[in-house]
């Protein structure tokens, strides 16, 4: 997030939610948004293929066809430009590339966009006006925006929207991705990415490597970009990748097109898994290390608003389980590179020395309240709002983004659009929530949401098992009738291994930049059994 | 600034300060059931009444702004009399079963009865009983212990925004209920448990924690939630080296993101920690089966394999998936391991999934 | 010889209350016309000068209340016609005899505080009064006398506590009829959060006469500290149980014996309850007290709404008070502890005593409970609910003790 969570409750005068079912996936942020709308009269725009809970209190709700995000946002920008609602001063002084975007946007009239997205032109105009005219407007988005073959484009178009209206760098504004997992932000910050080291320092940069080579006392660090998760799976499938180490992930459930993943893992020479449960992935491993839960460890998580907060050990490691950091150290020691730390605190001290944005953060400083990075020095108060005076690169760069339709379209054989996501009571692949007695008791099985008209046409009743299939596979799960989605759209979650949605989803085409698979949209068929 | 005299002590407070705040500033300990600094004022429990010179009735200090020159007594005979009688009135309808109560030791009704020496109620009479039946796995609703402070109603509306519960009926029959007097599961309740958090007595408690430890038996460890990216802080309640519950700290300093508010996963999704099928020992695949092994055995095996692949096929034949679930420290070490030890940039995690 | 003095009810049954024209013929809407020609401040001054105090029970000076209203873009005038007090019907009578005066009074208030919207909150049991008022409003609008002042009638929720001004506001807003804490007073933050003046029907009805005849004229009538007239509704064991409009220095004995024609069937007087259900029971020795607010307070009673209930010697005081206790147990809204639990337990105790199962300890419990309810309840209902018990324990304790077996 460029801005902080608290601003969504207090400072934002308009909030635009796209592709985030906030009250289910980020409930506490959902509470705050609702509070702002109800108590302070903040305006709310919701764009989502499903009429999610917050749509009920929205000033404008836009139900758009899955995968048409770019068109929708370009449509809003078109209205803003044509109605003169742009922040000219901001565009002039703080951005570049506007002219090209303005030219490319001309054809995305609300009327044209309406034919692509299915959203009435009037609503697009209304949404654009609310967003542009607010003193401070924030956009929040989540996986609904990024999990597409055009995910990066979607995000760029959102940035364009914020740039034309000057909604960056001030309280209550911003481009705010709501991160799905507790420490996605931190994992990225720490360089658990194939192209960057900590704090997004590029592996291809010689000086960066030199710095780390010195710090880590190694001769030479690898200088070419590594494989992304999805590339790695493909390489394993092709037999080029021989060994895979998996720490606390479950690609056998979370990754798209699970059959493909399974075959890929089968081909590996060596699979090492470190986890708290014998996950579907661990079951395939050659060696499994028992790690510990958050309750058993010390350390830090960085949340979606870049706030670094403490995790504290509450109980001792269960049984023979070892601290995850100790396992890595032990391996390293055996491979001839001694890693000696006495505690996570000591590791954090090392992190600070090589991570400029974390340099000013220490366990002492975040004993009570966490700090927002960048926090370059011990005296620095942290940075809840990014891009205040200038952007990292100086001027904010507009990107021309053209609408490209989703990869797979419904046809006679697969007439429905399937979109996937989460629900309130479970989390991710369910490893933890499905072992939490109350959550599991409350929501023990997966459901596919079907519009009542579709259901009655097909003779499907509430709670009945149906078969949901795509070109990649099929699952059987219960029908849930709801008119929050359109008649040709169905929705399900990926929390349940016995009805794993990712058996159905597409692994390709990946978003060309972020390499995100297009979970959110694929063609599907529904059958009564 | 205005001057008020509290128990003979003169203090200055800004105009608009409530008497409760002023009294506390002057060091007076004012009991309250319905007051909550994060919620709209109710002024209904009347425990916070104080005596102001020249007033015919007692003033509820939580909703009464201090006025210049006021002279306040916080424990005068009529104040104490009122508090005692209110406590006795509440006890008269209360299922006083402290010995088995989840809130024994952390209960305002207990505390205030102790403080004012209220052993029993002089009002013996009819007790209205409420059904505890509410088939949901999260929240035990025992309105035989409810003192009608309405904090649950307010937190549900004002913080969570669910508006699942409200006061039904009037007078002595008034009770907390869902819209059609039904089960929580059939209401707009999202099982955030904020109502449990604010309940000053044992009327609302967690079914998941039930019987696992009384408040004074548990240690509370402040940490950060393991689920979504919001980063709510919460407290793990620990007894005998076991997590037995989750509570939350509402102080902005310790809970800057969520001020104590949580969602159903954070508040009730913790017992996986002690799930029976937790991995507690290393496993190695032998004859196609994963079999328990010692740490040394497993580590040696893994190290040998890594070395072998690296030597045979080069470092780029190895890759690691780190995790959005583990800590910064662990992710840092993981990528350092791949880069510095193995010599590849093949490290990623499921950020995008 | 003490006599009725009719101001509000002067033309009762002589004009059609629905018809603005008939009211205008007898001098109606002169006061409003005058007010409109004056500055807002002067209108308030005039009302202050009249000494008019609220007729809904609390006796708060009307002009003073208006003067606290801050500037705001929207303000409301609310007429309290909830009249939930058993035995009280004077507000209904005022509407049925002189509805136009109520409308005019509200418009005068609107002029004084700069409001263009009024609501009349009418007791649920008075649907025919709602009809009457709507017709009266239409007629006044047709006659063009209300100008830009609009009046809407809202039907009450049928709870006694909704007569309390803040509960009334909650009820108009569509919420549960529970009182709000004060401050902020409705005059500052009332209906939908904006300044709102709530006055009783009788208070509004007096205003046209004050404006047309001058505040000083009004101040000269009745008791100096609670000037004007008061409409009383006399019920119980009297020969002439009806309503009267009397100057406020009129005393209780005259109400019962002169206007009321004395006790029915030649029986003896036992007690009189003044001010409605929550009023105090007054024994023979205090009958010479004038009915005005302060004189009543001095003997531990309250004029309240002006209901006067007379009991003859045969009445069982404890039984009467038990029924009253049941009324409050039923009418407590349940918001605050002392009243919700207190009215319930008070009724239980009264029943026990009335059934002959009580003892001296129960009387002590009632006394202490009454004190706490009065001291610590949230609103006037709980504060006043114990008064009937307390006043009878004070003057008629022997009747309680007689019940003990
Ligand atoms: C329980 C309770 C019931 C009340 N009922 C009435 C009522 O029926 N009519 C009324 O005018 N005032 C009633 N009041 C008084 C109002 O709160 C308020 O004081 C009054 O409407 C103000 O108008 P006034 O100043 O003209 O008297 C009641 C007060 C309480 C505490
Ligand atoms: S709620 Fe408090 S007083 Fe009641 S039983 Fe529990 S501990 Fe005892
Ligand atoms: S659990 Fe949350 S939503 Fe449900 S009643 Fe309690 S506060 Fe409301
Ligand atoms: S359930 Fe608890 S929080 Fe709710 S009103 Fe009763 S005592 Fe208060
Ligand atoms: S005194 Fe009675 S009527 Fe008034 S708020 Fe309390 S419970 Fe409700």
XYZ file of N, CA, C and O in Angstrom, chain B residues 110-259:
600
model
N -17.864 -9.327 39.513
C -17.135 -9.862 40.674
C -16.340 -8.763 41.364
O -16.412 -8.580 42.566
N -15.581 -8.040 40.553
C -14.688 -7.022 41.117
C -15.459 -5.987 41.931
O -15.052 -5.608 43.030
N -16.569 -5.532 41.378
C -17.286 -4.455 42.060
C -18.040 -4.983 43.274
O -18.166 -4.279 44.276
N -18.527 -6.219 43.195
C -19.183 -6.803 44.372
C -18.157 -6.940 45.493
O -18.436 -6.667 46.657
N -16.972 -7.331 45.110
C -15.889 -7.435 46.095
C -15.597 -6.072 46.688
O -15.544 -5.881 47.901
N -15.447 -5.108 45.804
C -15.081 -3.762 46.248
C -16.114 -3.163 47.195
O -15.769 -2.484 48.154
N -17.414 -3.417 46.924
C -18.445 -2.814 47.763
C -19.032 -3.808 48.765
O -20.064 -3.549 49.376
N -18.371 -4.940 48.909
C -18.798 -5.903 49.926
C -20.202 -6.443 49.697
O -20.938 -6.704 50.646
N -20.577 -6.566 48.452
C -21.913 -7.095 48.165
C -21.832 -8.616 48.078
O -21.339 -9.166 47.104
N -22.320 -9.265 49.128
C -22.225 -10.726 49.168
C -23.417 -11.371 48.513
O -23.323 -12.389 47.864
N -24.563 -10.771 48.763
C -25.772 -11.340 48.153
C -26.767 -10.216 47.945
O -26.563 -9.102 48.386
N -27.846 -10.573 47.285
C -28.821 -9.565 46.938
C -30.004 -9.609 47.882
O -30.478 -10.687 48.237
N -30.474 -8.433 48.295
C -31.678 -8.423 49.125
C -32.924 -8.594 48.262
O -34.009 -8.725 48.759
N -32.740 -8.551 46.938
C -33.906 -8.674 46.059
C -34.048 -10.107 45.572
O -33.512 -10.480 44.547
N -34.700 -10.894 46.369
C -34.934 -12.266 45.918
C -36.266 -12.257 45.201
O -37.217 -11.669 45.665
N -36.331 -12.867 44.073
C -37.605 -12.877 43.351
C -37.448 -13.647 42.079
O -36.558 -14.490 41.949
N -38.299 -13.313 41.150
C -38.301 -14.055 39.904
C -36.987 -13.855 39.152
O -36.417 -12.775 39.129
N -36.478 -14.920 38.561
C -35.307 -14.816 37.689
C -35.738 -15.263 36.304
O -36.302 -16.345 36.141
N -35.506 -14.423 35.341
C -35.846 -14.813 33.973
C -34.681 -15.612 33.411
O -33.536 -15.168 33.448
N -34.967 -16.787 32.918
C -33.896 -17.607 32.352
C -33.902 -17.550 30.839
O -34.944 -17.494 30.213
N -32.714 -17.546 30.311
C -32.569 -17.496 28.857
C -31.949 -18.805 28.373
O -31.129 -19.392 29.063
N -32.301 -19.172 27.186
C -31.727 -20.387 26.616
C -30.307 -20.107 26.161
O -30.005 -19.067 25.610
N -29.432 -21.090 26.419
C -28.051 -20.935 25.966
C -27.866 -21.536 24.579
O -26.790 -21.474 24.004
N -28.920 -22.147 24.100
C -28.875 -22.850 22.826
C -28.547 -21.875 21.690
O -29.288 -20.940 21.430
N -27.424 -22.045 21.075
C -27.123 -21.288 19.852
C -26.073 -22.083 19.106
O -24.883 -21.982 19.383
N -26.509 -22.909 18.189
C -25.570 -23.812 17.543
C -24.585 -23.077 16.638
O -24.831 -22.902 15.454
N -23.538 -22.611 17.214
C -22.435 -22.067 16.415
C -21.178 -22.501 17.141
O -21.197 -22.653 18.360
N -20.101 -22.707 16.433
C -18.916 -23.253 17.115
C -18.048 -22.207 17.811
O -17.011 -22.547 18.368
N -18.462 -20.942 17.750
C -17.558 -19.886 18.209
C -17.934 -19.260 19.557
O -17.104 -19.138 20.443
N -19.180 -18.846 19.664
C -19.550 -17.976 20.786
C -20.607 -18.612 21.675
O -21.654 -19.036 21.208
N -20.287 -18.674 22.944
C -21.248 -19.136 23.945
C -22.012 -17.913 24.438
O -21.418 -16.940 24.894
N -23.320 -17.961 24.319
C -24.153 -16.829 24.760
C -24.937 -17.256 25.991
O -25.857 -18.042 25.887
N -24.553 -16.719 27.127
C -25.203 -17.101 28.378
C -25.813 -15.856 29.008
O -25.205 -15.212 29.864
N -26.990 -15.530 28.548
C -27.590 -14.268 28.985
C -28.110 -14.315 30.413
O -28.545 -13.294 30.934
N -28.028 -15.474 31.047
C -28.317 -15.493 32.476
C -27.217 -14.751 33.234
O -27.344 -14.467 34.420
N -26.125 -14.456 32.554
C -25.051 -13.674 33.180
C -24.954 -12.271 32.609
O -24.062 -11.509 32.956
N -25.855 -11.939 31.704
C -25.777 -10.626 31.044
C -26.199 -9.523 32.004
O -27.153 -9.669 32.752
N -25.476 -8.417 31.967
C -25.842 -7.281 32.810
C -26.351 -6.115 31.979
O -26.465 -4.997 32.450
N -26.640 -6.370 30.718
C -27.284 -5.404 29.834
C -26.500 -4.086 29.675
O -27.066 -3.004 29.665
N -25.205 -4.217 29.538
C -24.411 -3.005 29.354
C -24.488 -2.531 27.901
O -24.091 -1.418 27.594
N -24.936 -3.385 27.019
C -25.073 -3.122 25.567
C -23.752 -2.838 24.837
O -23.761 -2.359 23.705
N -22.648 -3.143 25.475
C -21.384 -2.928 24.756
C -21.289 -3.842 23.539
O -20.745 -3.467 22.508
N -21.820 -5.055 23.672
C -21.755 -5.982 22.538
C -22.528 -5.420 21.359
O -22.086 -5.493 20.213
N -23.678 -4.830 21.646
C -24.503 -4.271 20.583
C -23.768 -3.124 19.893
O -23.729 -3.026 18.669
N -23.156 -2.306 20.718
C -22.473 -1.140 20.148
C -21.222 -1.538 19.377
O -20.954 -1.006 18.298
N -20.448 -2.471 19.908
C -19.222 -2.834 19.195
C -19.579 -3.505 17.864
O -18.930 -3.289 16.840
N -20.641 -4.284 17.888
C -21.056 -4.997 16.672
C -21.465 -3.998 15.608
O -21.179 -4.165 14.429
N -22.108 -2.939 16.021
C -22.541 -1.932 15.064
C -21.411 -0.982 14.693
O -21.167 -0.705 13.528
N -20.701 -0.507 15.709
C -19.777 0.592 15.450
C -18.398 0.152 14.976
O -17.757 0.870 14.219
N -17.927 -0.970 15.440
C -16.593 -1.407 15.033
C -16.679 -2.414 13.888
O -16.100 -2.223 12.828
N -17.436 -3.473 14.098
C -17.519 -4.496 13.049
C -18.481 -4.069 11.941
O -18.269 -4.387 10.770
N -19.514 -3.348 12.322
C -20.474 -2.905 11.307
C -21.455 -3.985 10.901
O -22.136 -3.868 9.899
N -21.529 -5.049 11.708
C -22.400 -6.166 11.315
C -23.859 -5.934 11.726
O -24.772 -6.412 11.072
N -24.054 -5.213 12.808
C -25.409 -4.980 13.330
C -26.196 -6.275 13.475
O -27.359 -6.360 13.083
N -25.518 -7.274 14.019
C -26.162 -8.583 14.138
C -27.072 -8.659 15.354
O -28.032 -9.409 15.369
N -26.746 -7.899 16.370
C -27.498 -8.023 17.621
C -28.019 -6.672 18.089
O -27.459 -5.620 17.755
N -29.092 -6.728 18.853
C -29.671 -5.504 19.387
C -30.450 -5.854 20.653
O -30.540 -7.017 21.018
N -30.982 -4.826 21.284
C -31.797 -5.071 22.466
C -33.216 -5.359 22.003
O -33.760 -4.630 21.184
N -33.779 -6.448 22.510
C -35.180 -6.711 22.194
C -36.009 -6.537 23.455
O -35.492 -6.624 24.566
N -37.265 -6.330 23.280
C -38.216 -6.183 24.383
C -37.840 -5.012 25.299
O -36.847 -4.337 25.101
N -38.699 -4.818 26.313
C -38.524 -3.638 27.137
C -38.454 -4.010 28.605
O -38.738 -5.137 28.994
N -38.076 -3.028 29.385
C -38.083 -3.208 30.822
C -37.255 -4.406 31.250
O -36.203 -4.698 30.680
N -37.777 -5.102 32.224
C -37.053 -6.229 32.781
C -36.898 -7.366 31.776
O -36.052 -8.237 31.930
N -37.715 -7.339 30.751
C -37.623 -8.390 29.741
C -36.631 -8.050 28.640
O -36.413 -8.849 27.737
N -36.074 -6.872 28.696
C -35.107 -6.472 27.677
C -33.963 -7.474 27.675
O -33.512 -7.930 28.720
N -33.517 -7.824 26.486
C -32.427 -8.795 26.379
C -31.724 -8.577 25.055
O -32.276 -7.954 24.144
N -30.512 -9.095 24.987
C -29.763 -8.980 23.741
C -30.211 -10.105 22.808
O -30.311 -11.258 23.225
N -30.443 -9.749 21.577
C -30.949 -10.771 20.656
C -30.606 -10.407 19.215
O -30.305 -9.272 18.899
N -30.670 -11.405 18.360
C -30.507 -11.133 16.929
C -31.836 -10.631 16.384
O -32.841 -10.646 17.076
N -31.821 -10.236 15.123
C -32.989 -9.578 14.550
C -34.290 -10.355 14.781
O -35.255 -9.796 15.240
N -34.302 -11.632 14.488
C -35.555 -12.358 14.672
C -35.439 -13.345 15.818
O -36.063 -14.391 15.820
N -34.605 -12.961 16.801
C -34.449 -13.780 17.979
C -33.901 -15.158 17.621
O -34.138 -16.127 18.310
N -33.189 -15.219 16.520
C -32.712 -16.512 16.044
C -31.275 -16.768 16.452
O -30.722 -16.105 17.339
N -30.678 -17.731 15.803
C -29.284 -18.072 16.071
C -28.359 -17.076 15.403
O -28.694 -16.511 14.361
N -27.194 -16.911 15.986
C -26.213 -16.001 15.391
C -25.901 -16.410 13.955
O -25.769 -15.575 13.072
N -25.818 -17.718 13.736
C -25.429 -18.194 12.410
C -26.442 -17.769 11.343
O -26.103 -17.681 10.169
N -27.671 -17.524 11.753
C -28.671 -17.102 10.776
C -28.806 -15.587 10.710
O -29.685 -15.061 10.043
N -27.953 -14.891 11.453
C -28.031 -13.431 11.452
C -26.908 -12.887 10.578
O -26.253 -13.628 9.859
N -26.672 -11.595 10.675
C -25.578 -11.003 9.906
C -24.246 -11.116 10.644
O -23.252 -10.520 10.243
N -24.241 -11.891 11.726
C -23.022 -12.061 12.528
C -21.889 -12.640 11.682
O -22.093 -13.567 10.908
N -20.710 -12.074 11.837
C -19.539 -12.599 11.122
C -18.542 -13.247 12.093
O -17.400 -13.505 11.741
N -19.002 -13.486 13.294
C -18.209 -14.198 14.301
C -16.821 -13.592 14.513
O -15.829 -14.302 14.631
N -16.798 -12.287 14.537
C -15.537 -11.598 14.788
C -15.155 -11.680 16.252
O -14.012 -11.451 16.628
N -16.141 -11.953 17.109
C -15.864 -12.044 18.533
C -15.555 -10.710 19.209
O -15.117 -10.685 20.356
N -15.821 -9.623 18.531
C -15.626 -8.322 19.184
C -16.526 -8.198 20.406
O -16.198 -7.541 21.379
N -17.683 -8.835 20.349
C -18.620 -8.780 21.470
C -18.031 -9.477 22.692
O -18.224 -9.035 23.819
N -17.321 -10.556 22.457
C -16.661 -11.244 23.580
C -15.620 -10.310 24.188
O -15.491 -10.190 25.400
N -14.906 -9.642 23.307
C -13.834 -8.751 23.749
C -14.363 -7.676 24.706
O -13.701 -7.336 25.681
N -15.541 -7.128 24.434
C -16.023 -6.012 25.263
C -16.906 -6.436 26.422
O -17.163 -5.633 27.313
N -17.382 -7.664 26.405
C -18.313 -8.084 27.462
C -17.604 -8.014 28.819
O -16.556 -8.615 29.004
N -18.170 -7.279 29.772
C -17.471 -7.106 31.052
C -17.648 -8.289 31.989
O -17.047 -8.328 33.054
N -18.498 -9.229 31.616
C -18.759 -10.393 32.466
C -18.665 -11.666 31.633
O -18.176 -11.643 30.510
N -19.172 -12.738 32.172
C -19.057 -14.027 31.488
C -20.246 -14.372 30.599
O -20.492 -15.538 30.346
N -20.947 -13.352 30.101
C -22.131 -13.649 29.283
C -21.757 -14.092 27.878
O -22.467 -14.879 27.266
N -20.668 -13.569 27.366
C -20.221 -13.957 26.032
C -18.807 -14.501 26.154
O -17.907 -13.801 26.625
N -18.616 -15.742 25.775
C -17.284 -16.337 25.879
C -17.019 -17.202 24.653
O -17.922 -17.499 23.881
N -15.760 -17.579 24.514
C -15.365 -18.368 23.344
C -15.582 -19.850 23.595
O -15.096 -20.403 24.577
N -16.299 -20.476 22.705
C -16.503 -21.926 22.845
C -15.193 -22.682 22.623
O -15.000 -23.756 23.173
N -14.332 -22.111 21.809
C -13.086 -22.814 21.498
C -12.170 -22.855 22.726
O -11.400 -23.790 22.924
N -12.262 -21.826 23.558
C -11.394 -21.759 24.740
C -12.041 -22.371 25.964
O -11.401 -22.472 27.021
N -13.279 -22.740 25.859
C -14.051 -23.136 27.029
C -13.380 -24.250 27.831
O -12.961 -25.268 27.276
N -13.241 -23.991 29.107
C -12.688 -25.015 29.988
C -11.180 -25.158 29.918
O -10.599 -26.007 30.564
N -10.552 -24.302 29.118
C -9.111 -24.494 28.911
C -8.241 -23.653 29.844
O -7.029 -23.805 29.851
N -8.853 -22.767 30.588
C -8.052 -21.982 31.524
C -8.756 -20.714 31.937
O -9.393 -20.067 31.115
N -8.676 -20.390 33.209
C -9.282 -19.147 33.677
C -8.344 -17.980 33.402
O -7.134 -18.180 33.256
N -8.898 -16.776 33.362
C -8.078 -15.628 32.961
C -6.769 -15.496 33.739
O -5.737 -15.173 33.169
N -6.822 -15.771 35.053
C -5.607 -15.576 35.839
C -4.615 -16.729 35.686
O -3.511 -16.684 36.208
N -5.047 -17.763 34.973
C -4.124 -18.885 34.762
C -3.360 -18.748 33.453
O -2.451 -19.525 33.191
N -3.767 -17.803 32.624
C -3.111 -17.718 31.327
C -2.180 -16.517 31.244
O -2.407 -15.484 31.873
N -1.158 -16.709 30.463
C -0.235 -15.618 30.179
C -0.581 -15.107 28.791
O -0.905 -15.881 27.893
N -0.556 -13.798 28.599
C -0.927 -13.239 27.303
C 0.312 -12.761 26.570
O 1.065 -11.948 27.098
N 0.508 -13.267 25.371
C 1.690 -12.902 24.600
C 1.261 -12.129 23.356
O 0.529 -12.643 22.508
N 1.700 -10.901 23.293
C 1.329 -10.034 22.158
C 2.085 -10.475 20.912
O 3.308 -10.635 20.929
N 1.354 -10.680 19.827
C 2.019 -11.048 18.584
C 1.188 -10.567 17.399
O 0.236 -9.808 17.586
N 1.573 -10.996 16.202
C 0.881 -10.548 14.996
C 0.186 -11.742 14.349
O 0.763 -12.825 14.281
N -1.012 -11.524 13.884
C -1.845 -12.603 13.344
C -1.174 -13.283 12.154
O -0.466 -12.669 11.371
N -1.448 -14.562 12.013
C -0.782 -15.361 10.998
C -1.574 -15.467 9.694
O -1.133 -16.091 8.750
N -2.736 -14.844 9.634
C -3.552 -15.019 8.430
C -3.326 -13.909 7.389
O -2.242 -13.828 6.825
N -4.299 -13.041 7.188
C -4.191 -12.150 6.021
C -3.155 -11.039 6.211
O -2.535 -10.917 7.259
N -2.988 -10.211 5.210
C -1.937 -9.204 5.212
C -2.242 -7.947 6.010
O -1.440 -7.021 6.043
N -3.406 -7.892 6.654
C -3.747 -6.688 7.409
C -2.762 -6.469 8.550
O -2.416 -5.336 8.873
N -2.336 -7.558 9.168
C -1.351 -7.425 10.233
C -1.941 -7.025 11.564
O -1.378 -6.206 12.296
N -3.080 -7.604 11.913
C -3.677 -7.300 13.208
C -2.796 -7.872 14.306
O -2.271 -8.971 14.180
N -2.694 -7.139 15.395
C -2.004 -7.716 16.540
C -3.034 -8.403 17.429
O -4.189 -7.995 17.488
N -2.600 -9.447 18.082
C -3.471 -10.183 18.991
C -2.617 -10.767 20.099
O -1.387 -10.728 20.038
N -3.296 -11.292 21.105
C -2.574 -11.895 22.223
C -2.879 -13.380 22.266
O -4.037 -13.783 22.325
N -1.830 -14.182 22.239
C -2.023 -15.612 22.425
C -2.105 -15.863 23.924
O -1.263 -15.384 24.689
N -3.138 -16.569 24.336
C -3.291 -16.903 25.742
C -2.684 -18.278 25.980
O -3.064 -19.241 25.331
N -1.736 -18.322 26.891
C -0.966 -19.549 27.061
C -1.125 -20.094 28.473
O -1.036 -19.354 29.461
N -1.377 -21.370 28.534
C -1.407 -22.053 29.833
C -0.663 -23.373 29.667
O -0.924 -24.106 28.719
N 0.220 -23.662 30.565
C 1.002 -24.907 30.511
C 1.647 -25.104 29.145
O 1.527 -26.175 28.540
N 2.268 -24.087 28.625
C 2.959 -24.161 27.341
C 2.021 -24.562 26.190
O 2.451 -25.137 25.198
N 0.753 -24.238 26.367
C -0.233 -24.559 25.341
C -1.043 -23.295 25.052
O -1.386 -22.563 25.978
N -1.321 -23.078 23.777
C -2.181 -21.939 23.448
C -3.618 -22.348 23.731
O -4.104 -23.366 23.228
N -4.297 -21.565 24.573
C -5.664 -21.922 24.949
C -6.685 -20.868 24.505
O -7.878 -21.012 24.754
N -6.198 -19.830 23.858
C -7.156 -18.834 23.410
C -6.466 -17.632 22.806
O -5.233 -17.547 22.780
N -7.292 -16.737 22.287
C -6.790 -15.490 21.728
C -7.591 -14.354 22.327
O -8.809 -14.424 22.438
N -6.875 -13.329 22.768
C -7.558 -12.115 23.196
C -6.896 -10.981 22.450
O -5.990 -11.206 21.648
N -7.372 -9.778 22.666
C -6.720 -8.694 21.948
C -6.559 -7.486 22.841
O -7.328 -7.260 23.756
N -5.536 -6.741 22.535
C -5.210 -5.548 23.294
C -5.770 -4.363 22.527
O -5.476 -4.195 21.349
N -6.587 -3.567 23.167
C -7.281 -2.517 22.418
C -6.517 -1.197 22.417
O -6.944 -0.230 21.795
N -5.414 -1.173 23.124
C -4.598 0.031 23.182
C -3.939 0.289 21.823
O -3.269 -0.576 21.275
N -4.143 1.469 21.306
C -3.609 1.861 20.000
C -2.112 1.589 19.871
O -1.617 1.225 18.817
N -1.408 1.720 20.972
C 0.036 1.525 20.920
C 0.401 0.086 20.628
O 1.340 -0.210 19.902
N -0.361 -0.834 21.228
C -0.054 -2.243 21.045
C -0.840 -2.858 19.903
O -0.596 -3.981 19.505
N -1.790 -2.109 19.402
C -2.630 -2.633 18.335
C -2.888 -1.522 17.324
O -4.012 -1.086 17.128
N -1.793 -1.036 16.703
C -1.930 0.153 15.866
C -2.819 -0.085 14.647
O -3.458 0.839 14.164
N -2.873 -1.297 14.164
C -3.643 -1.559 12.951
C -5.112 -1.781 13.272
O -5.994 -1.232 12.616
N -5.369 -2.571 14.293
C -6.739 -3.032 14.496
C -7.374 -2.606 15.808
O -8.537 -2.852 16.033
N -6.629 -1.951 16.685
C -7.185 -1.514 17.969
C -7.994 -2.626 18.637
O -9.079 -2.407 19.179
